Amino acid sequence: MTSRRQFLKILPYSFLLTACKPLVFDTKKVVKYELAANKSTFNFNEKFKANLFLYNNANPGPLLKANVGDILKIDFKNNLDQPTSIHWHGIKNINKMDGVPYLTQDPVQPGETFSYEFPVNQSGTYWYHAHFESWEQVAKGLYGPLVVYDKTDDLIEDDIVILADDWRLNKNYQIDEKSFGSLMDWSHAGRIGNWLTINGKKSPQYSIKENSIARLRFINASNARVLKFGSSLKNNNIITIDGVAVKSMLVEDFTLAPGQRIDLLINTADLLKVDFFEISHTKQLKAFTLNVTKADNKTKNITNIKFKSNLILPKIDNAKTIDIRMQGGAMGNLSKANLDGVEKDFRTLATEDKKLWAFNKEIGSYEYLLATVKLNQVVILDVWNDTRWPHSMHLHGNHFFVKSKEFKENNDYILRDTYLMQAGEKAKLIFVADNPGKWLFHCHMLEHAASGMVSYIDVV
Ligand code: C2O
Ligand code: CU
């Protein structure tokens, strides 16, 4: 793997594809897309046009599809009047394609282009989003779904992305711009919205076929809201988490923190209609509806769908442990912290620098190096959420094992790229550092990241 990745770094794929016939990867298909970040308008309500930032003027941005083993090539153009970049959330990427401004690439300036090109070697549900001042750019709609399919997906009749976003709109169905940068939001739970959309719509309807299998791919693109979904089915069958196949789990409802994905499989035999609800709001909201339609002929054999789950925890005897104490925020215990090498008290940091969160007393940024680890080293991020707030912790470029307390009787290690840590929780995030480069580790509540809860790990 490593050698191929390094090899791909040196030569452009197109050259490889045309000039080097006998290589293993000469069958790799290059799947091409064009994305443009535009200032666009969008109707949340028939009467009012909201000013958003959108990829290809669509909300969400276009669904990018590839098969496992393909190479994705995305030619990107920035038509905004501010810099931006795109991050491919959950993809085990080549570092220089990871889309983190200043760390892995220069920001893409207004009017400039950037070509992202990387192999996708793991199937699953992913997403892409702006990574420059994402607390504003993502809040205005710069994101879209990315799905990598494998053979098993051929057996599935209906495959539907359910990309959820929690917008904060004003009375005129415009983005509430005044509250961008609110110290109250930044020091508390982040920018919590008041308007839930599924694929850009309020309570949309989808049709799925009877006597078959449907796959739903949930993605939470919210700035900060931890969504919770339930349905009119007693059991919801979770088959993948953050793109990774798990032993099937039947749950009544499930949480989806910012950045996380969960896929469900639904057997549509004997179903007429399924309603999904979002239940984190004080009032339960109808999220979307699936209407089951008659199929003329018997569809696929639904008994032979098996998702391989082969999670093998790496040996941790010689692991390198990195202690991370998360601090700050409202009602927290952070009295002083270092910002660019200068120790300041919390009040000064909050009011003058708008910095509110820290790892190990350091106010983070895209340039804050948390630790350097050797290539192929087993790493344990020993994280303590010593704050009064939950945080959705995301590691770029790698999945990590975590003993999740979320799935009660299935309380076992799962492999994910974003983990919701409750206030006071301690967790070990374990991964093999087999992907060289500088990988961000940050809170995906975007206001928390902007105000200090961000760092990177250098794998050398
Ligand atoms: Cu989806 Cu650095 O994030
Ligand atoms: Cu956070």
Coordinates of C-alpha atoms and ligand atoms in Angstrom, one line a residue:
M1 CA 0.0 0.0 0.0
T2 CA 2.6 2.5 1.1
S3 CA 4.8 1.8 -1.8
R4 CA 2.0 2.3 -4.3
R5 CA 0.9 5.5 -2.6
Q6 CA 4.5 6.8 -2.7
F7 CA 4.8 5.8 -6.3
L8 CA 1.5 7.5 -7.2
K9 CA 2.9 10.6 -5.6
I10 CA 5.8 10.8 -8.0
L11 CA 4.1 10.2 -11.3
P12 CA 0.9 11.7 -12.6
Y13 CA -1.7 9.0 -13.0
S14 CA -2.5 9.8 -16.6
F15 CA 1.1 9.0 -17.4
L16 CA 0.9 5.8 -15.5
L17 CA -2.3 4.8 -17.2
T18 CA -1.1 5.4 -20.7
A19 CA 2.5 4.5 -20.5
C20 CA 2.9 1.6 -18.1
K21 CA 0.8 -1.3 -19.2
P22 CA 1.8 -4.3 -17.1
L23 CA 1.5 -2.6 -13.7
V24 CA -1.2 -3.8 -11.3
F25 CA -3.0 -0.5 -11.2
D26 CA -3.2 0.0 -15.0
T27 CA -6.9 -1.0 -14.7
K28 CA -7.6 1.9 -12.3
K29 CA -10.3 4.0 -13.6
V30 CA -10.0 7.7 -13.2
V31 CA -13.4 9.2 -12.3
K32 CA -13.5 12.9 -13.1
Y33 CA -15.7 15.6 -11.7
E34 CA -15.7 19.4 -11.8
L35 CA -16.7 21.4 -8.7
A36 CA -17.0 25.1 -8.4
A37 CA -17.6 27.0 -5.2
N38 CA -20.2 29.7 -6.1
K39 CA -22.1 32.4 -4.5
S40 CA -25.6 31.1 -5.1
T41 CA -29.2 31.7 -4.1
F42 CA -31.4 29.0 -2.7
N43 CA -35.1 28.8 -1.7
F44 CA -35.7 27.4 1.8
N45 CA -39.1 28.8 1.4
E46 CA -41.0 29.6 -1.8
K47 CA -41.0 33.4 -1.2
F48 CA -37.5 34.0 -0.1
K49 CA -34.1 33.6 -1.7
A50 CA -31.3 32.9 0.7
N51 CA -27.7 33.8 -0.2
L52 CA -25.5 30.7 0.1
F53 CA -22.2 29.4 -0.9
L54 CA -22.7 26.2 -2.9
Y55 CA -20.8 23.7 -5.0
N56 CA -22.2 23.8 -8.5
N57 CA -25.1 25.9 -7.2
A58 CA -26.6 22.8 -5.6
N59 CA -27.5 22.0 -2.0
P60 CA -26.1 19.7 -1.2
G61 CA -23.3 19.7 -3.7
P62 CA -23.3 16.9 -6.3
L63 CA -23.0 13.3 -5.2
L64 CA -19.5 12.2 -6.2
K65 CA -19.5 8.4 -7.0
A66 CA -16.7 6.0 -7.4
N67 CA -16.1 2.3 -7.2
V68 CA -13.6 1.0 -4.7
G69 CA -10.1 1.1 -6.3
D70 CA -10.9 4.0 -8.6
I71 CA -9.0 7.3 -8.7
L72 CA -11.1 10.4 -8.1
K73 CA -10.0 13.5 -9.9
I74 CA -11.9 16.7 -9.0
D75 CA -11.1 19.9 -10.8
F76 CA -12.0 22.6 -8.5
K77 CA -12.6 26.3 -9.2
N78 CA -13.1 28.9 -6.5
N79 CA -15.6 31.5 -7.6
L80 CA -16.1 33.0 -4.1
D81 CA -14.4 36.3 -3.1
Q82 CA -12.6 34.6 -0.3
P83 CA -10.1 31.7 -0.1
T84 CA -11.3 28.1 0.3
S85 CA -10.2 24.5 0.1
I86 CA -12.0 21.1 0.0
H87 CA -11.5 18.3 2.5
W88 CA -12.6 14.7 1.7
H89 CA -13.9 13.7 5.1
G90 CA -13.2 10.1 6.0
I91 CA -11.1 9.2 3.0
K92 CA -7.7 7.7 3.7
N93 CA -6.2 10.3 1.5
I94 CA -2.8 11.2 0.2
N95 CA -1.7 13.9 2.5
K96 CA -1.3 16.7 0.0
M97 CA -4.9 16.1 -1.3
D98 CA -6.4 16.4 2.2
G99 CA -7.5 20.0 1.7
V100 CA -6.3 21.6 4.9
P101 CA -5.2 25.2 4.2
Y102 CA -1.6 26.1 5.3
L103 CA -1.0 22.5 6.4
T104 CA -1.4 20.4 3.3
Q105 CA -2.0 23.0 0.6
D106 CA -2.2 26.8 0.0
P107 CA -5.7 28.1 0.3
V108 CA -7.3 28.3 -3.1
Q109 CA -7.6 32.0 -3.8
P110 CA -10.6 33.7 -5.4
G111 CA -10.6 32.9 -9.1
E112 CA -8.0 30.1 -8.7
T113 CA -8.3 26.4 -9.5
F114 CA -6.9 23.3 -7.8
S115 CA -7.0 19.8 -9.0
Y116 CA -7.6 17.1 -6.3
E117 CA -6.6 13.6 -7.3
F118 CA -6.5 10.6 -5.1
P119 CA -7.3 6.8 -5.0
V120 CA -10.3 5.6 -3.1
N121 CA -9.5 2.2 -1.7
Q122 CA -12.2 1.8 0.9
S123 CA -15.9 1.6 0.1
G124 CA -18.5 3.5 2.1
T125 CA -20.2 6.8 2.8
Y126 CA -18.1 9.9 3.0
W127 CA -18.6 13.6 2.4
Y128 CA -16.6 16.6 1.3
H129 CA -16.7 20.1 2.6
A130 CA -14.9 23.4 2.7
H131 CA -12.1 23.6 5.2
F132 CA -11.3 27.3 5.2
E133 CA -13.2 29.2 7.9
S134 CA -15.6 26.3 7.7
W135 CA -17.7 27.7 10.5
E136 CA -19.0 30.1 7.9
Q137 CA -18.4 28.3 4.6
V138 CA -20.0 25.0 5.7
A139 CA -22.8 26.9 7.5
K140 CA -23.6 28.5 4.1
G141 CA -23.7 25.2 2.3
L142 CA -20.3 24.2 1.0
Y143 CA -20.5 20.4 1.3
G144 CA -21.7 17.4 -0.6
P145 CA -21.8 13.6 -0.4
L146 CA -19.2 11.2 -1.6
V147 CA -19.9 7.5 -2.0
V148 CA -17.5 4.7 -2.8
Y149 CA -19.4 1.6 -3.9
D150 CA -18.3 -2.0 -3.9
K151 CA -19.7 -5.2 -5.3
T152 CA -22.2 -5.8 -2.5
D153 CA -23.9 -2.6 -3.5
D154 CA -25.1 -4.2 -6.8
L155 CA -27.5 -6.3 -4.7
I156 CA -29.2 -3.2 -3.3
E157 CA -32.3 -1.9 -5.1
D158 CA -32.5 1.6 -3.7
D159 CA -29.4 3.5 -2.4
I160 CA -30.3 6.9 -0.9
V161 CA -28.0 9.5 0.6
I162 CA -29.6 11.2 3.6
L163 CA -27.5 14.3 4.1
A164 CA -28.8 16.3 7.0
D165 CA -28.1 19.9 7.9
D166 CA -29.1 22.1 10.7
W167 CA -29.3 25.7 9.4
R168 CA -29.7 28.9 11.4
L169 CA -32.2 31.0 9.4
N170 CA -33.8 34.3 10.3
K171 CA -37.5 35.2 9.9
N172 CA -37.0 35.8 6.2
Y173 CA -35.5 32.4 5.6
Q174 CA -32.0 33.9 5.1
I175 CA -28.9 32.7 6.7
D176 CA -28.7 34.4 10.1
E177 CA -25.5 36.3 9.3
K178 CA -25.5 38.5 12.4
S179 CA -24.8 35.5 14.7
F180 CA -21.7 34.4 12.8
G181 CA -18.9 34.6 15.3
S182 CA -21.2 34.8 18.4
L183 CA -19.0 34.3 21.4
M184 CA -22.0 32.7 23.1
D185 CA -22.1 30.0 20.4
W186 CA -18.4 29.6 20.3
S187 CA -18.0 29.1 24.0
H188 CA -21.1 26.8 24.4
A189 CA -22.4 24.1 22.0
G190 CA -21.5 25.9 18.8
R191 CA -23.9 27.3 16.1
I192 CA -27.1 25.3 16.7
G193 CA -29.7 25.9 14.0
N194 CA -33.4 26.1 13.7
W195 CA -34.1 24.6 10.3
L196 CA -33.5 21.0 9.5
T197 CA -33.0 19.9 5.9
I198 CA -32.5 16.5 4.3
N199 CA -30.7 16.8 1.0
G200 CA -31.6 20.5 1.1
K201 CA -35.3 19.9 1.6
K202 CA -37.7 20.0 4.5
S203 CA -39.3 16.5 5.1
P204 CA -38.7 15.1 1.6
Q205 CA -40.3 11.9 0.4
Y206 CA -38.5 9.1 -1.4
S207 CA -39.8 6.0 -3.0
I208 CA -38.3 2.6 -2.6
K209 CA -39.3 -0.7 -4.1
E210 CA -41.1 -3.5 -2.2
N211 CA -39.6 -6.9 -1.6
S212 CA -36.1 -5.6 -1.9
I213 CA -33.4 -3.9 0.1
A214 CA -32.8 -0.2 0.5
R215 CA -29.7 1.3 1.8
L216 CA -29.8 4.7 3.6
R217 CA -26.6 6.7 4.0
F218 CA -26.9 9.3 6.7
I219 CA -24.5 12.1 6.9
N220 CA -24.5 15.0 9.4
A221 CA -23.2 18.2 7.8
S222 CA -24.4 20.4 10.6
N223 CA -21.9 22.9 12.1
A224 CA -22.6 21.8 15.7
R225 CA -25.9 19.9 16.2
V226 CA -25.7 16.3 17.4
L227 CA -28.6 14.8 15.5
K228 CA -30.6 11.9 16.6
F229 CA -32.8 9.8 14.3
G230 CA -35.5 7.3 14.9
S231 CA -38.1 5.8 12.6
S232 CA -41.5 4.1 12.5
L233 CA -39.6 0.8 12.4
K234 CA -38.9 -0.7 15.8
N235 CA -35.5 -1.7 14.7
N236 CA -33.1 0.2 12.5
N237 CA -30.4 -2.0 11.1
I238 CA -27.0 -0.3 11.2
I239 CA -24.6 -1.8 8.8
T240 CA -21.8 0.7 8.5
I241 CA -20.4 3.5 10.7
D242 CA -18.3 6.2 9.2
G243 CA -18.0 4.1 6.1
V244 CA -16.8 1.0 7.8
A245 CA -18.9 -2.2 7.8
V246 CA -19.8 -3.4 11.3
K247 CA -21.6 -6.4 12.7
S248 CA -25.2 -5.6 12.0
M249 CA -26.8 -3.7 14.9
L250 CA -30.5 -3.3 15.6
V251 CA -31.2 0.0 17.3
E252 CA -34.3 2.0 18.1
D253 CA -32.6 5.3 17.4
F254 CA -29.1 6.5 16.8
T255 CA -27.1 9.7 17.2
L256 CA -25.1 11.3 14.4
A257 CA -22.6 14.0 15.6
P258 CA -21.3 16.6 13.1
G259 CA -19.1 14.8 10.6
Q260 CA -20.4 11.3 11.3
R261 CA -22.1 8.8 9.0
I262 CA -24.3 5.8 9.6
D263 CA -25.8 3.5 7.0
L264 CA -29.0 1.5 7.5
L265 CA -30.3 -1.4 5.6
I266 CA -34.1 -1.8 5.2
N267 CA -35.8 -4.9 4.1
T268 CA -38.9 -3.6 2.3
A269 CA -40.9 -6.8 2.4
D270 CA -44.3 -6.1 4.0
L271 CA -43.7 -2.4 4.3
L272 CA -45.9 0.4 2.9
K273 CA -44.2 3.5 4.3
V274 CA -41.4 4.4 6.8
D275 CA -41.2 7.7 8.5
F276 CA -38.0 9.0 9.9
F277 CA -37.8 11.5 12.7
E278 CA -35.2 13.8 14.1
I279 CA -35.6 13.7 17.9
S280 CA -32.8 16.0 19.2
H281 CA -35.0 19.0 18.8
T282 CA -37.3 19.9 21.7
K283 CA -40.1 19.0 19.3
Q284 CA -39.7 15.8 17.3
L285 CA -39.4 16.7 13.6
K286 CA -40.5 14.6 10.6
A287 CA -37.1 14.2 8.8
F288 CA -38.2 12.3 5.7
T289 CA -40.5 9.6 4.5
L290 CA -39.9 6.5 2.4
N291 CA -42.9 5.3 0.3
V292 CA -42.7 1.7 -0.7
T293 CA -43.9 1.2 -4.3
K294 CA -45.0 -2.0 -6.0
A295 CA -42.4 -3.8 -8.0
D296 CA -43.6 -5.8 -11.1
N297 CA -41.3 -8.7 -10.8
K298 CA -39.6 -10.3 -7.8
T299 CA -36.5 -8.3 -7.2
K300 CA -33.1 -9.4 -6.1
N301 CA -32.4 -12.2 -3.7
I302 CA -32.3 -10.4 -0.4
T303 CA -30.9 -13.2 1.7
N304 CA -27.4 -13.1 0.3
I305 CA -26.4 -9.6 1.2
K306 CA -23.5 -9.8 3.7
F307 CA -21.4 -7.0 4.8
K308 CA -17.9 -8.1 5.7
S309 CA -16.8 -6.8 9.0
N310 CA -13.3 -7.7 9.8
L311 CA -12.1 -5.3 12.4
I312 CA -8.9 -6.4 14.0
L313 CA -7.6 -4.3 16.8
P314 CA -3.8 -3.7 16.3
K315 CA -1.4 -5.0 19.0
I316 CA -1.0 -2.2 21.5
D317 CA 2.0 -3.4 23.5
N318 CA 4.5 -1.1 21.8
A319 CA 2.0 1.7 21.1
K320 CA 2.9 5.3 21.5
T321 CA 0.4 7.1 23.8
I322 CA -0.4 10.7 23.2
D323 CA -2.2 12.4 26.1
I324 CA -4.8 14.9 25.1
R325 CA -6.7 16.9 27.7
M326 CA -9.5 18.9 26.2
Q327 CA -10.2 22.1 28.1
G328 CA -12.0 25.4 27.9
G329 CA -15.4 26.7 27.0
A330 CA -18.2 28.0 29.2
M331 CA -18.2 26.8 32.8
G332 CA -14.9 25.1 32.2
N333 CA -11.7 25.0 34.2
L334 CA -9.2 26.6 31.8
S335 CA -7.8 29.6 33.6
K336 CA -4.8 30.2 31.4
A337 CA -3.5 28.8 28.1
N338 CA -0.8 29.5 25.5
L339 CA -1.5 31.2 22.3
D340 CA 1.4 31.3 19.9
G341 CA 3.8 30.8 22.8
V342 CA 2.3 33.5 25.0
E343 CA 0.4 32.5 28.2
K344 CA -2.8 34.5 28.6
D345 CA -5.7 34.3 31.0
F346 CA -9.0 32.9 29.8
R347 CA -10.9 36.2 29.8
T348 CA -8.3 37.9 27.6
L349 CA -8.2 34.9 25.2
A350 CA -12.0 35.0 25.0
T351 CA -12.5 38.7 24.6
E352 CA -9.4 39.8 22.6
D353 CA -8.4 36.7 20.6
K354 CA -11.7 34.8 20.5
K355 CA -10.0 31.7 21.6
L356 CA -11.9 29.5 24.0
W357 CA -10.7 25.9 23.8
A358 CA -7.4 24.1 24.2
F359 CA -5.6 20.8 24.1
N360 CA -3.1 20.4 27.0
K361 CA -3.3 24.2 27.7
E362 CA -2.3 25.1 24.1
I363 CA -4.8 27.1 22.0
G364 CA -4.7 25.1 18.8
S365 CA -4.6 26.0 15.1
Y366 CA -3.9 24.3 11.8
E367 CA -0.2 24.9 12.7
Y368 CA -0.3 23.4 16.1
L369 CA 1.7 20.2 16.1
L370 CA 0.4 17.9 18.8
A371 CA 2.9 15.0 18.3
T372 CA 5.2 13.4 15.8
V373 CA 4.9 9.6 15.3
K374 CA 6.9 7.1 13.2
L375 CA 5.3 5.6 10.2
N376 CA 3.5 2.3 11.0
Q377 CA 3.7 3.0 14.7
V378 CA 0.6 2.0 16.7
V379 CA -0.8 5.2 18.3
I380 CA -3.1 5.7 21.2
L381 CA -4.8 9.1 21.5
D382 CA -5.6 9.1 25.2
V383 CA -8.3 11.8 25.2
W384 CA -10.0 13.3 28.2
N385 CA -12.9 15.6 27.6
D386 CA -12.3 17.8 30.6
T387 CA -15.0 20.3 29.6
R388 CA -18.7 20.7 30.2
W389 CA -19.6 20.1 26.5
P390 CA -19.7 17.2 24.1
H391 CA -17.2 17.3 21.3
S392 CA -17.2 15.5 17.9
M393 CA -13.6 14.5 17.6
H394 CA -12.3 13.9 14.0
L395 CA -9.0 12.5 12.8
H396 CA -8.1 13.2 9.2
G397 CA -6.7 10.5 6.9
N398 CA -7.1 7.6 9.3
H399 CA -9.8 5.7 11.1
F400 CA -9.3 4.8 14.7
F401 CA -10.6 2.1 17.0
V402 CA -12.7 3.3 19.9
K403 CA -14.6 1.4 22.5
S404 CA -17.9 3.2 21.9
K405 CA -20.3 3.4 24.8
E406 CA -23.0 4.4 22.3
F407 CA -24.3 1.0 21.3
K408 CA -25.0 -0.5 24.7
E409 CA -25.0 -4.2 24.4
N410 CA -22.8 -3.9 21.3
N411 CA -20.3 -2.1 23.5
D412 CA -17.2 -3.1 21.6
Y413 CA -14.4 -1.6 19.5
I414 CA -15.6 0.1 16.4
L415 CA -13.5 1.8 13.7
R416 CA -14.5 5.3 12.9
D417 CA -13.1 8.7 11.9
T418 CA -15.3 10.9 14.1
Y419 CA -16.2 10.1 17.7
L420 CA -18.6 12.0 19.9
M421 CA -17.1 12.5 23.4
Q422 CA -19.4 13.3 26.2
A423 CA -18.5 15.9 28.9
G424 CA -16.1 14.3 31.2
E425 CA -15.5 11.2 29.1
K426 CA -12.1 9.6 28.7
A427 CA -11.5 7.5 25.5
K428 CA -8.6 5.8 23.8
L429 CA -8.5 6.3 20.0
I430 CA -6.2 3.7 18.6
F431 CA -4.8 3.7 15.1
V432 CA -1.9 2.4 13.0
A433 CA 0.0 5.4 11.7
D434 CA 0.5 3.8 8.2
N435 CA -0.4 7.0 6.3
P436 CA 2.4 9.5 6.2
G437 CA 1.8 13.2 6.5
K438 CA 0.3 15.8 8.6
W439 CA -3.2 14.8 9.8
L440 CA -5.5 17.2 11.6
F441 CA -7.2 16.1 14.8
H442 CA -10.0 18.5 15.8
C443 CA -13.5 19.0 17.1
H444 CA -16.0 18.9 14.2
M445 CA -18.2 21.4 16.1
L446 CA -16.9 24.0 13.7
E447 CA -17.0 26.9 16.2
H448 CA -14.9 24.9 18.7
A449 CA -12.3 24.2 16.0
A450 CA -12.2 27.8 15.0
S451 CA -11.6 28.9 18.6
G452 CA -8.8 26.5 19.5
M453 CA -9.8 22.9 19.5
V454 CA -7.6 21.8 16.6
S455 CA -4.1 20.3 16.2
Y456 CA -2.2 18.0 13.9
I457 CA -0.2 14.8 14.2
D458 CA 2.8 14.4 12.0
V459 CA 3.4 10.8 10.7
V460 CA 7.0 10.6 9.4
Ligands
C2O1 CU1 -14.8 17.0 8.1 CU2 -11.3 18.7 9.4 O1 -13.1 17.9 8.8
CU2 CU -16.1 20.7 20.3

